[in-house]
mmCIF file with all atom_site columns, C-alpha atoms in Angstrom:
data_model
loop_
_atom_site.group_PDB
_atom_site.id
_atom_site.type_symbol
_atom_site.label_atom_id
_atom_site.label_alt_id
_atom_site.label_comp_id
_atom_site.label_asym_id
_atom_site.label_entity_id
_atom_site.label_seq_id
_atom_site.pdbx_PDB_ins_code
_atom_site.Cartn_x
_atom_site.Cartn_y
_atom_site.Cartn_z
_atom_site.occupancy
_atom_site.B_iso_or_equiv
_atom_site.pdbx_formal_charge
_atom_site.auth_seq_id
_atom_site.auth_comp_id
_atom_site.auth_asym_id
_atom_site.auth_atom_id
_atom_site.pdbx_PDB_model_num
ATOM 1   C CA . UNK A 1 1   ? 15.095  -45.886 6.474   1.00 0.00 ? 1   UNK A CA 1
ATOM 2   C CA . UNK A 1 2   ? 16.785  -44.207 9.084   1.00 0.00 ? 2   UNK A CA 1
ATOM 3   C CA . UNK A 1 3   ? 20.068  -46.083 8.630   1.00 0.00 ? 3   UNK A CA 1
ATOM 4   C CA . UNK A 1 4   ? 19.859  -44.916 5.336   1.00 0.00 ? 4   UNK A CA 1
ATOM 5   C CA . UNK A 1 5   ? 19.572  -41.736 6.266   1.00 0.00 ? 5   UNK A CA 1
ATOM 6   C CA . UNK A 1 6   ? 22.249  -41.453 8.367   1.00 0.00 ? 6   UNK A CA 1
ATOM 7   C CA . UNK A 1 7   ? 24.460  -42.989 5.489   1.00 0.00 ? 7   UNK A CA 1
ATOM 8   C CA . UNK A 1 8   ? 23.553  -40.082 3.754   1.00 0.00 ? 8   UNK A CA 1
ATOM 9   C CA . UNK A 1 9   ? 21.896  -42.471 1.475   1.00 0.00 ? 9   UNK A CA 1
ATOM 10  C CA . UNK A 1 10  ? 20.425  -40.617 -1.247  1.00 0.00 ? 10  UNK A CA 1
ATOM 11  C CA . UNK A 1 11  ? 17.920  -42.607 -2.829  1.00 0.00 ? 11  UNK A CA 1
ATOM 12  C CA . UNK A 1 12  ? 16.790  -42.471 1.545   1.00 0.00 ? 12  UNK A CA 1
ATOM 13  C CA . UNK A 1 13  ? 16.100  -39.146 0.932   1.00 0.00 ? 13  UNK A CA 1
ATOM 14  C CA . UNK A 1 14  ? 14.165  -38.880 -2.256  1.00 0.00 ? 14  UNK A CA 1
ATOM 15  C CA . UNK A 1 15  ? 12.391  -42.176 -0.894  1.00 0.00 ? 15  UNK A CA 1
ATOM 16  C CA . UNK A 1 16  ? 11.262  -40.102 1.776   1.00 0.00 ? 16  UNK A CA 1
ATOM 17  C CA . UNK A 1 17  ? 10.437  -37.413 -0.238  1.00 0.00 ? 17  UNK A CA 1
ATOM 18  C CA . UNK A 1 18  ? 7.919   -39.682 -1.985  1.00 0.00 ? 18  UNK A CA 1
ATOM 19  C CA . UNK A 1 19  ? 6.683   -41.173 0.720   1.00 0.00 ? 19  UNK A CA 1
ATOM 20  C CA . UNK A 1 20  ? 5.477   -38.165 2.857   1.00 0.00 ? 20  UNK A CA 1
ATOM 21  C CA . UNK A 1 21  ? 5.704   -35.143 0.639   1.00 0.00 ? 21  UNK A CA 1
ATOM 22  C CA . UNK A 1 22  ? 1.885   -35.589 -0.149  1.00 0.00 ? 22  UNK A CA 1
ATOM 23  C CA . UNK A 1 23  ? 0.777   -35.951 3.604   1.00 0.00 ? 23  UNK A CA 1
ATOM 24  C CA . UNK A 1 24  ? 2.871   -33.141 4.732   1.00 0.00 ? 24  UNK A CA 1
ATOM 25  C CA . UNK A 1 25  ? 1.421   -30.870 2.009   1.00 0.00 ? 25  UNK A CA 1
ATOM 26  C CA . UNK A 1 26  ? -2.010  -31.796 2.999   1.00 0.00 ? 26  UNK A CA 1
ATOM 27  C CA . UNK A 1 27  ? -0.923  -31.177 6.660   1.00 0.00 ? 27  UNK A CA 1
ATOM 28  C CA . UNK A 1 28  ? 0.388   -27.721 5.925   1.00 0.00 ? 28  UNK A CA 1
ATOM 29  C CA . UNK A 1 29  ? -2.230  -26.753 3.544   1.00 0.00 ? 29  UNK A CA 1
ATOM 30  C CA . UNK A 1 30  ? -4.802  -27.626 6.260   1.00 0.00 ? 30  UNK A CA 1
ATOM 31  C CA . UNK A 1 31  ? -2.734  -25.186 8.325   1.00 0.00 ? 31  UNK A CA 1
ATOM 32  C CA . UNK A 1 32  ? -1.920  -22.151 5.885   1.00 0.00 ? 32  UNK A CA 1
ATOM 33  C CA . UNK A 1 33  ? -5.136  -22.979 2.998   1.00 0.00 ? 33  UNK A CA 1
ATOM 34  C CA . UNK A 1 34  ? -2.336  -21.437 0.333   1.00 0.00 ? 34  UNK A CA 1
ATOM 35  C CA . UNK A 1 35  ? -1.160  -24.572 -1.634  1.00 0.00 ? 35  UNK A CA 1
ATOM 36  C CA . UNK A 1 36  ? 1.746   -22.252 -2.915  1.00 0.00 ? 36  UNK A CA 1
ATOM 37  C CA . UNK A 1 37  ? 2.713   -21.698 0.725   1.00 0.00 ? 37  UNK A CA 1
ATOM 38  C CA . UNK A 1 38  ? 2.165   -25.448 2.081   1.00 0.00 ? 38  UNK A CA 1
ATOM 39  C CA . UNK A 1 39  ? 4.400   -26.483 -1.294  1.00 0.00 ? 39  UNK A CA 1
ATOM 40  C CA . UNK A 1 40  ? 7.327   -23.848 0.100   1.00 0.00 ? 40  UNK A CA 1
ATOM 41  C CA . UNK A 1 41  ? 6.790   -25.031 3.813   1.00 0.00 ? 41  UNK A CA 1
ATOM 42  C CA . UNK A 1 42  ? 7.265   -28.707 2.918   1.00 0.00 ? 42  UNK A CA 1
ATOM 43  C CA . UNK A 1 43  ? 9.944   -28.352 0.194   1.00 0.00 ? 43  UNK A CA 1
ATOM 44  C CA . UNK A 1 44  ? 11.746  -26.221 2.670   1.00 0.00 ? 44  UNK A CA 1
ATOM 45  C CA . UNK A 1 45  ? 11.491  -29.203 5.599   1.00 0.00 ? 45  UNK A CA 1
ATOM 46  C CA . UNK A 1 46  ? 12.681  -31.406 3.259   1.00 0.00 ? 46  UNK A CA 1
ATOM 47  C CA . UNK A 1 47  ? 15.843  -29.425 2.331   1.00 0.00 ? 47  UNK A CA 1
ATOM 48  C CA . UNK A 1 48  ? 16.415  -28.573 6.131   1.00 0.00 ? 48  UNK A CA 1
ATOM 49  C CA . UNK A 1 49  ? 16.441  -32.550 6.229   1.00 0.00 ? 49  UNK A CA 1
ATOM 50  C CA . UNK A 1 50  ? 19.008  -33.139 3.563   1.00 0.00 ? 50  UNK A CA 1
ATOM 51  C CA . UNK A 1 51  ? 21.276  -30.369 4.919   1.00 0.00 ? 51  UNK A CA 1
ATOM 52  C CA . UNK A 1 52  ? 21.255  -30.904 8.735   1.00 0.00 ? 52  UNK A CA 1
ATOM 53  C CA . UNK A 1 53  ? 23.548  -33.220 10.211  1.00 0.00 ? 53  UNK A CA 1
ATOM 54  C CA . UNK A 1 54  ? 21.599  -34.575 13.022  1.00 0.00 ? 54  UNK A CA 1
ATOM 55  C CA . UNK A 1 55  ? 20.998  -38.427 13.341  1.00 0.00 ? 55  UNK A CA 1
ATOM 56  C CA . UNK A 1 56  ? 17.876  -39.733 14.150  1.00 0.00 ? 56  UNK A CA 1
ATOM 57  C CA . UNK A 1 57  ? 17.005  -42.629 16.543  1.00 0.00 ? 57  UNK A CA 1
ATOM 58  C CA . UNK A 1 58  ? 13.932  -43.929 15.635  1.00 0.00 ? 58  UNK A CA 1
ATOM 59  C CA . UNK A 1 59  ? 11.076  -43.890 12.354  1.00 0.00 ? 59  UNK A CA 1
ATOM 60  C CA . UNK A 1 60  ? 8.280   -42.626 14.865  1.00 0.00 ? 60  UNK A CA 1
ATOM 61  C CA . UNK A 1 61  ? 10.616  -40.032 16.206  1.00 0.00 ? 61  UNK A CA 1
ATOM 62  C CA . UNK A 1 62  ? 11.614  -39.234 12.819  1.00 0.00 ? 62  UNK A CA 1
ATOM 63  C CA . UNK A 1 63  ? 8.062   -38.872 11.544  1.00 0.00 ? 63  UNK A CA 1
ATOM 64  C CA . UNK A 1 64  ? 7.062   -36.772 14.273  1.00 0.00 ? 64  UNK A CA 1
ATOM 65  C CA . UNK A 1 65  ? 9.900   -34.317 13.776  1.00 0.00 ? 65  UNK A CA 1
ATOM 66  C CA . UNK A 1 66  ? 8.438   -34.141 9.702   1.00 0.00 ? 66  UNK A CA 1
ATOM 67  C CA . UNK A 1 67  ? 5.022   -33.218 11.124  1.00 0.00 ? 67  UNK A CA 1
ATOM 68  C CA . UNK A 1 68  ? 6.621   -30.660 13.954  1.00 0.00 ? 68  UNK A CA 1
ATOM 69  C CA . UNK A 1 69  ? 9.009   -29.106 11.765  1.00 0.00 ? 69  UNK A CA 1
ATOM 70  C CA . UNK A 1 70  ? 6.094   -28.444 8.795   1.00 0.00 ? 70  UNK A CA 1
ATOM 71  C CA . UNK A 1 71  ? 3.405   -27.493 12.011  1.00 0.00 ? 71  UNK A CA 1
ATOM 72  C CA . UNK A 1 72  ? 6.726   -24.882 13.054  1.00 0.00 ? 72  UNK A CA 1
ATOM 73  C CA . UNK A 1 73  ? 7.241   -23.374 10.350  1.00 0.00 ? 73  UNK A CA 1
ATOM 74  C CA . UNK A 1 74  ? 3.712   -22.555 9.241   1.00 0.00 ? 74  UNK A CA 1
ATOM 75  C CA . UNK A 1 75  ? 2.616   -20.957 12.837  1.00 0.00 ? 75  UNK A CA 1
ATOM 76  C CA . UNK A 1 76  ? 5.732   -19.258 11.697  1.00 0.00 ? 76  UNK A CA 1
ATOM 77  C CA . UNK A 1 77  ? 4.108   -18.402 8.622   1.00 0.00 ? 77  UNK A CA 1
ATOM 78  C CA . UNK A 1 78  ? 1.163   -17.195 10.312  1.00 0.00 ? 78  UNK A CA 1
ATOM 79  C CA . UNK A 1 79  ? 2.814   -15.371 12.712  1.00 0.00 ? 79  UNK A CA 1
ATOM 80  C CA . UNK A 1 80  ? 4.220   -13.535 9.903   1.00 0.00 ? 80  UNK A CA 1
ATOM 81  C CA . UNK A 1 81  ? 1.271   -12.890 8.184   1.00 0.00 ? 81  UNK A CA 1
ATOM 82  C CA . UNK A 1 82  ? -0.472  -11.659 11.266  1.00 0.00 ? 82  UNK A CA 1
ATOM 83  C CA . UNK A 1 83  ? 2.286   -9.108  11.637  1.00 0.00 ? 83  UNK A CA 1
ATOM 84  C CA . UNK A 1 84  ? 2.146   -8.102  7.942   1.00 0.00 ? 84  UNK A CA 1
ATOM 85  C CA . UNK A 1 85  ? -1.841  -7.681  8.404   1.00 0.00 ? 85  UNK A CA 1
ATOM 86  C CA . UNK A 1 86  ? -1.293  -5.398  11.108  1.00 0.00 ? 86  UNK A CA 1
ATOM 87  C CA . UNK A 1 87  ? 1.277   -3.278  9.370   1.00 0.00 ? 87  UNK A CA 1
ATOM 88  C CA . UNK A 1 88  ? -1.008  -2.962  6.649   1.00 0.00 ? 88  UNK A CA 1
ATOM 89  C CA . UNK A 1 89  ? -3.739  -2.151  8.960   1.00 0.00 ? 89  UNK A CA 1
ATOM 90  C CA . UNK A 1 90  ? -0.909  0.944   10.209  1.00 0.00 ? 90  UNK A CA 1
ATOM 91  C CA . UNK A 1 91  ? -0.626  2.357   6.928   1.00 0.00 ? 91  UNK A CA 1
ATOM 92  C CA . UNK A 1 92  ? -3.661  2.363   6.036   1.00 0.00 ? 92  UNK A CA 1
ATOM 93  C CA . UNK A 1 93  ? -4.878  4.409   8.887   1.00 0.00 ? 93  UNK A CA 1
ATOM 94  C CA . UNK A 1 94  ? -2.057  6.336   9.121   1.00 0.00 ? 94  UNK A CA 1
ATOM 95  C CA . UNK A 1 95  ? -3.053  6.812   5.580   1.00 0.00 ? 95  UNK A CA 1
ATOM 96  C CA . UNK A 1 96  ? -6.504  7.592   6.143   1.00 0.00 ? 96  UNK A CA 1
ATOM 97  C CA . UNK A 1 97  ? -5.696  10.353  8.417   1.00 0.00 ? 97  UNK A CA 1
ATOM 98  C CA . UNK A 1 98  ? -3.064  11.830  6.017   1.00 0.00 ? 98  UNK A CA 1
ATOM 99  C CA . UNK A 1 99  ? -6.325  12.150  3.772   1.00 0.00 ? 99  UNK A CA 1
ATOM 100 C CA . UNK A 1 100 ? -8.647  13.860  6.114   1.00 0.00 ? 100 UNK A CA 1
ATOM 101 C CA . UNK A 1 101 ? -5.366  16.254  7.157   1.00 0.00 ? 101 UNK A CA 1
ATOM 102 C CA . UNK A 1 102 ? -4.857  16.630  3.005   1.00 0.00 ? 102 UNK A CA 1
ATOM 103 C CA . UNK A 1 103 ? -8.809  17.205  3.121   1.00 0.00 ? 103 UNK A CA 1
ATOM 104 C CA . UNK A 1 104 ? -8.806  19.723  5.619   1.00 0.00 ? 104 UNK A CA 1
ATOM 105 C CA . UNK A 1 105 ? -6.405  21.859  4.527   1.00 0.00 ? 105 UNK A CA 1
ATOM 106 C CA . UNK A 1 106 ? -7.901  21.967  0.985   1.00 0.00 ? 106 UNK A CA 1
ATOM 107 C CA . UNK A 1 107 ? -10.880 22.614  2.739   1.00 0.00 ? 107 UNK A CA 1
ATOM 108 C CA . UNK A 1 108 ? -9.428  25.784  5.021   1.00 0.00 ? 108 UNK A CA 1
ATOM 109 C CA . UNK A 1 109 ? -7.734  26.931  1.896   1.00 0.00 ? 109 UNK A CA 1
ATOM 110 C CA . UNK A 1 110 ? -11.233 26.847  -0.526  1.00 0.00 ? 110 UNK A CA 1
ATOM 111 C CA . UNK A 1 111 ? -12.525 29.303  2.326   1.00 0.00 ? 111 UNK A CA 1
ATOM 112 C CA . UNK A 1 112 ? -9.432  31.648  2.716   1.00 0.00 ? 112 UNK A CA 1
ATOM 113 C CA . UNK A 1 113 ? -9.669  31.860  -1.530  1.00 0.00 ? 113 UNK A CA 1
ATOM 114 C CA . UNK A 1 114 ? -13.041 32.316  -1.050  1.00 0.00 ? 114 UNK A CA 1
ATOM 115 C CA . UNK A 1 115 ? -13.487 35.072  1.645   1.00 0.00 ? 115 UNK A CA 1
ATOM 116 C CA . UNK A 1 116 ? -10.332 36.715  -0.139  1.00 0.00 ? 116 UNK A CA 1
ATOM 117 C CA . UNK A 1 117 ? -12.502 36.659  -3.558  1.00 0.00 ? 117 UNK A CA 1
ATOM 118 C CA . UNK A 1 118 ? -15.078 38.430  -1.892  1.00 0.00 ? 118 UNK A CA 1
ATOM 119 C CA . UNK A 1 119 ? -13.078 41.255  -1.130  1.00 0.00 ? 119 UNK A CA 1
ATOM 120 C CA . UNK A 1 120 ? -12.294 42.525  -5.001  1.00 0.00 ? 120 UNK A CA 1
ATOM 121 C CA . UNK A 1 121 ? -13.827 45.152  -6.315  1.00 0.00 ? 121 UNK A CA 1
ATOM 122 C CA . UNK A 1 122 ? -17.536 43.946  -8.615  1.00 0.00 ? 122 UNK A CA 1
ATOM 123 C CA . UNK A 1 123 ? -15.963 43.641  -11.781 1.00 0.00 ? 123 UNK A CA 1
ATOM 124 C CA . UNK A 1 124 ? -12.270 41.991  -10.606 1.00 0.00 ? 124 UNK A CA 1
ATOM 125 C CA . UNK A 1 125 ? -14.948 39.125  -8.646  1.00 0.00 ? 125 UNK A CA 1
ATOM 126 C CA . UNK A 1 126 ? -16.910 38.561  -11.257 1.00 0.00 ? 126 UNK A CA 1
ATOM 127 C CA . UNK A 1 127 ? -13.765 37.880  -13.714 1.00 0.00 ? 127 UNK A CA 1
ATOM 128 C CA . UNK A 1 128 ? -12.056 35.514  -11.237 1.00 0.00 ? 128 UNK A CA 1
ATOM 129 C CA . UNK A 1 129 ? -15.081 33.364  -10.182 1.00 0.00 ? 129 UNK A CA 1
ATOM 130 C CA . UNK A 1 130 ? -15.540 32.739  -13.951 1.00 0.00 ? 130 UNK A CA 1
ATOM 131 C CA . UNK A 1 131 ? -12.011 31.730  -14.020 1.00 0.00 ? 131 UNK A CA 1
ATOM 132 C CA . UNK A 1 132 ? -11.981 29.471  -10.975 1.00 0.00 ? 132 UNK A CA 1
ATOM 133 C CA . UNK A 1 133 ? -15.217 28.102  -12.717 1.00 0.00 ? 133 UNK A CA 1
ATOM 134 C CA . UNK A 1 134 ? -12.463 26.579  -15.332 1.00 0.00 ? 134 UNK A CA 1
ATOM 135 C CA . UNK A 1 135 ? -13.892 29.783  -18.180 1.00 0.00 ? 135 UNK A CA 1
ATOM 136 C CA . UNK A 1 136 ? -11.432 30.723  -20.685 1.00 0.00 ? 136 UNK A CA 1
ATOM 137 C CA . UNK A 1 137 ? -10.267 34.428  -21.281 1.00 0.00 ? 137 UNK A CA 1
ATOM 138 C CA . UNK A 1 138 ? -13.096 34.653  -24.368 1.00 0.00 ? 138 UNK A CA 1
ATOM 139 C CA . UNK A 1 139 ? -15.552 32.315  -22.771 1.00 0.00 ? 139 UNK A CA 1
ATOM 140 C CA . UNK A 1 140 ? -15.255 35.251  -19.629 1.00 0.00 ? 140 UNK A CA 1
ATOM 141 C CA . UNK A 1 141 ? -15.243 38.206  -22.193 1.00 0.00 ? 141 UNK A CA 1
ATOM 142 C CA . UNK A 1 142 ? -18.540 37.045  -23.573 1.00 0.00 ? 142 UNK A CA 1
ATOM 143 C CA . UNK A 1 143 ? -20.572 36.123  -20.798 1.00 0.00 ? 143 UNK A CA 1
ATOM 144 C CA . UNK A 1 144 ? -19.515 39.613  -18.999 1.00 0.00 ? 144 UNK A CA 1
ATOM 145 C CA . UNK A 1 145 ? -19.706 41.638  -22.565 1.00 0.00 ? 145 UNK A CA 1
ATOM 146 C CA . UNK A 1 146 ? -15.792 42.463  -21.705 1.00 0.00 ? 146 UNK A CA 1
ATOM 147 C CA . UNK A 1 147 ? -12.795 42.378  -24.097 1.00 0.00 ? 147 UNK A CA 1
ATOM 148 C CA . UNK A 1 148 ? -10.774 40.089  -23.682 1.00 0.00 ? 148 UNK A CA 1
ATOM 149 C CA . UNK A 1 149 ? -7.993  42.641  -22.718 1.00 0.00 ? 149 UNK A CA 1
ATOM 150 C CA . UNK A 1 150 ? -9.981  44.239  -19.641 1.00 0.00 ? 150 UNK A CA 1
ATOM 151 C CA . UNK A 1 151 ? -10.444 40.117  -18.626 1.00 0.00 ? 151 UNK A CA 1
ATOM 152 C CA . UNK A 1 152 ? -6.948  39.153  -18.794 1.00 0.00 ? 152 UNK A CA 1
ATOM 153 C CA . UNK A 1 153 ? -6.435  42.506  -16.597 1.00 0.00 ? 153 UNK A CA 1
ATOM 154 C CA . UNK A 1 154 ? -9.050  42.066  -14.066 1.00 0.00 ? 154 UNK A CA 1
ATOM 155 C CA . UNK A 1 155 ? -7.213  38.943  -13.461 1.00 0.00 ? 155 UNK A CA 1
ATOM 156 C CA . UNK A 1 156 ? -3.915  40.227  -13.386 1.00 0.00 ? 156 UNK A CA 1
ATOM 157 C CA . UNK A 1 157 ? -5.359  42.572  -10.920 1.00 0.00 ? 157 UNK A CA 1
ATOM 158 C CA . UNK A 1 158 ? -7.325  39.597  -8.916  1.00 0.00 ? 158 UNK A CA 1
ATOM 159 C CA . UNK A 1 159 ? -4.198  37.663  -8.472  1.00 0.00 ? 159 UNK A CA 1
ATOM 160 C CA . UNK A 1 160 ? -2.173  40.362  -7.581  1.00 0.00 ? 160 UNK A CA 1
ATOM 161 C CA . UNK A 1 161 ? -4.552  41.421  -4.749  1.00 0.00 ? 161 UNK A CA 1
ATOM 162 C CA . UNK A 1 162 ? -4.917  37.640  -3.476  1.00 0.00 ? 162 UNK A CA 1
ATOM 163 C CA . UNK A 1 163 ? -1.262  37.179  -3.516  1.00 0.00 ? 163 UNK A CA 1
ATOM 164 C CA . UNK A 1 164 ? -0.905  40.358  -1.025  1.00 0.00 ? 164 UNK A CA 1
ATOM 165 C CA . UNK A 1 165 ? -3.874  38.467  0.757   1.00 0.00 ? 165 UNK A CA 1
ATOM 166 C CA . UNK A 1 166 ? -3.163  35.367  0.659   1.00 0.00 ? 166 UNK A CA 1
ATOM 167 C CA . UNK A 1 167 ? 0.775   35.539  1.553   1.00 0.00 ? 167 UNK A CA 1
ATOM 168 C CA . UNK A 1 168 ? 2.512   32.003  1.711   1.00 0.00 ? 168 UNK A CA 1
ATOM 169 C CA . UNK A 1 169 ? -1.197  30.238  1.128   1.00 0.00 ? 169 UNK A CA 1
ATOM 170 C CA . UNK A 1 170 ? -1.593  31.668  -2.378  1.00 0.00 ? 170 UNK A CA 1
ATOM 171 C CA . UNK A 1 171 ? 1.722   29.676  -3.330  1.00 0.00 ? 171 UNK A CA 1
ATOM 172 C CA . UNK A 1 172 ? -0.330  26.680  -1.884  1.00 0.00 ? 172 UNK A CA 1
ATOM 173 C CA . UNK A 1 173 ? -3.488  27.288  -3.443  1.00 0.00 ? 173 UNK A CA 1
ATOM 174 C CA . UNK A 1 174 ? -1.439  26.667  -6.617  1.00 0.00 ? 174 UNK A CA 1
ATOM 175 C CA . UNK A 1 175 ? 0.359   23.887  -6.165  1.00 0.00 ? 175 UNK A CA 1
ATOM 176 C CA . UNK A 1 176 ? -3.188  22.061  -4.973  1.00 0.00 ? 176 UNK A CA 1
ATOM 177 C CA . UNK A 1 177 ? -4.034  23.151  -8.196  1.00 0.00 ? 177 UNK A CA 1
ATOM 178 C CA . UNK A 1 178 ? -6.838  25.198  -6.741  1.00 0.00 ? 178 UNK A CA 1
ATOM 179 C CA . UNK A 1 179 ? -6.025  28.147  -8.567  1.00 0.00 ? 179 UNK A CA 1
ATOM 180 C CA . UNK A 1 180 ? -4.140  28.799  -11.957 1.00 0.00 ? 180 UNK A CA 1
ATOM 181 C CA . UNK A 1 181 ? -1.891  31.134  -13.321 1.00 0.00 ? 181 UNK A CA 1
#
């Protein structure tokens, strides 16, 4: 077999294909437990094989290099996975903390809206929280026995005041959605 192989003899190679293909798969999949993986590892020895150049001395040495160069590359494998896992581990926290920070702000802005709303007058209050209960205009109107003119200007006159309030955060509190035009 190995003069074969060093002939470049191809019917060496798929031989040898045939021959361990199977126990390096088992190998590998004992190593990785992804038979897609062990089939890539394996196929990928086997090409390394049939492209390399170096001459080998003797079967046993031969068959141990099969073994070591599948056992390489999936501790590579591993070591790779183990480094994607921890990445994935990064973003998530980082991630998770992005959340509480999105959270927190939301949060500190619900109050500022809030303690801002309590400053209108009554009737201006009573409009808006309707509105930032998700109330329509005529929905507002009856509940409050208002027209629906004097609603639409108690909340002209609401965001007017919490835009003077509010400063920079009112253009916030509308693009979380928080409020609506």
């Amino acid at each position: 077999m190995i003069e074969r192989l060093r002939r470049n003899d191809r019917k060496a190679y798929s031989d040898l294909f045939d021959r361990y293909f199977d126990k390096l798969f088992t190998f590998a999949l004992n190593m990785v437990f992804r038979e897609d993986v062990a089939n890539d590892i394996v196929q990928e020895v086997f090409i390394a094989i049939w492209e390399s150049d170096k001459k080998y001395n003797s079967y046993h040495g031969f068959r141990a290099f099969l073994y070591d160069s599948v056992k390489n590359r999936c501790l590579n494998y591993l070591k790779h996975q183990e480094v994607e896992r921890r990445h994935a581990e990064i973003l998530l926290q980082e991630q998770d903390e992005e959340d509480e920070d999105y959270r927190l702000m939301r949060e500190e802005m619900y109050r500022a809206l809030h303690r801002a709303v309590d400053e209108l007058p009554e009737r201006c209050r009573q409009v808006f929280k309707l509105h930032l209960e998700g109330k329509k205009n005529e929905e507002i109107a009856q509940v409050l026995e208002l027209s629906v003119e004097t609603v639409k200007t108690q909340k002209k006159k609401a965001m007017y005041f919490l835009r003077e309030r509010l400063g920079k955060s009112y253009c916030l509190l509308i693009v979380l959605n928080i409020i609506s035009l």
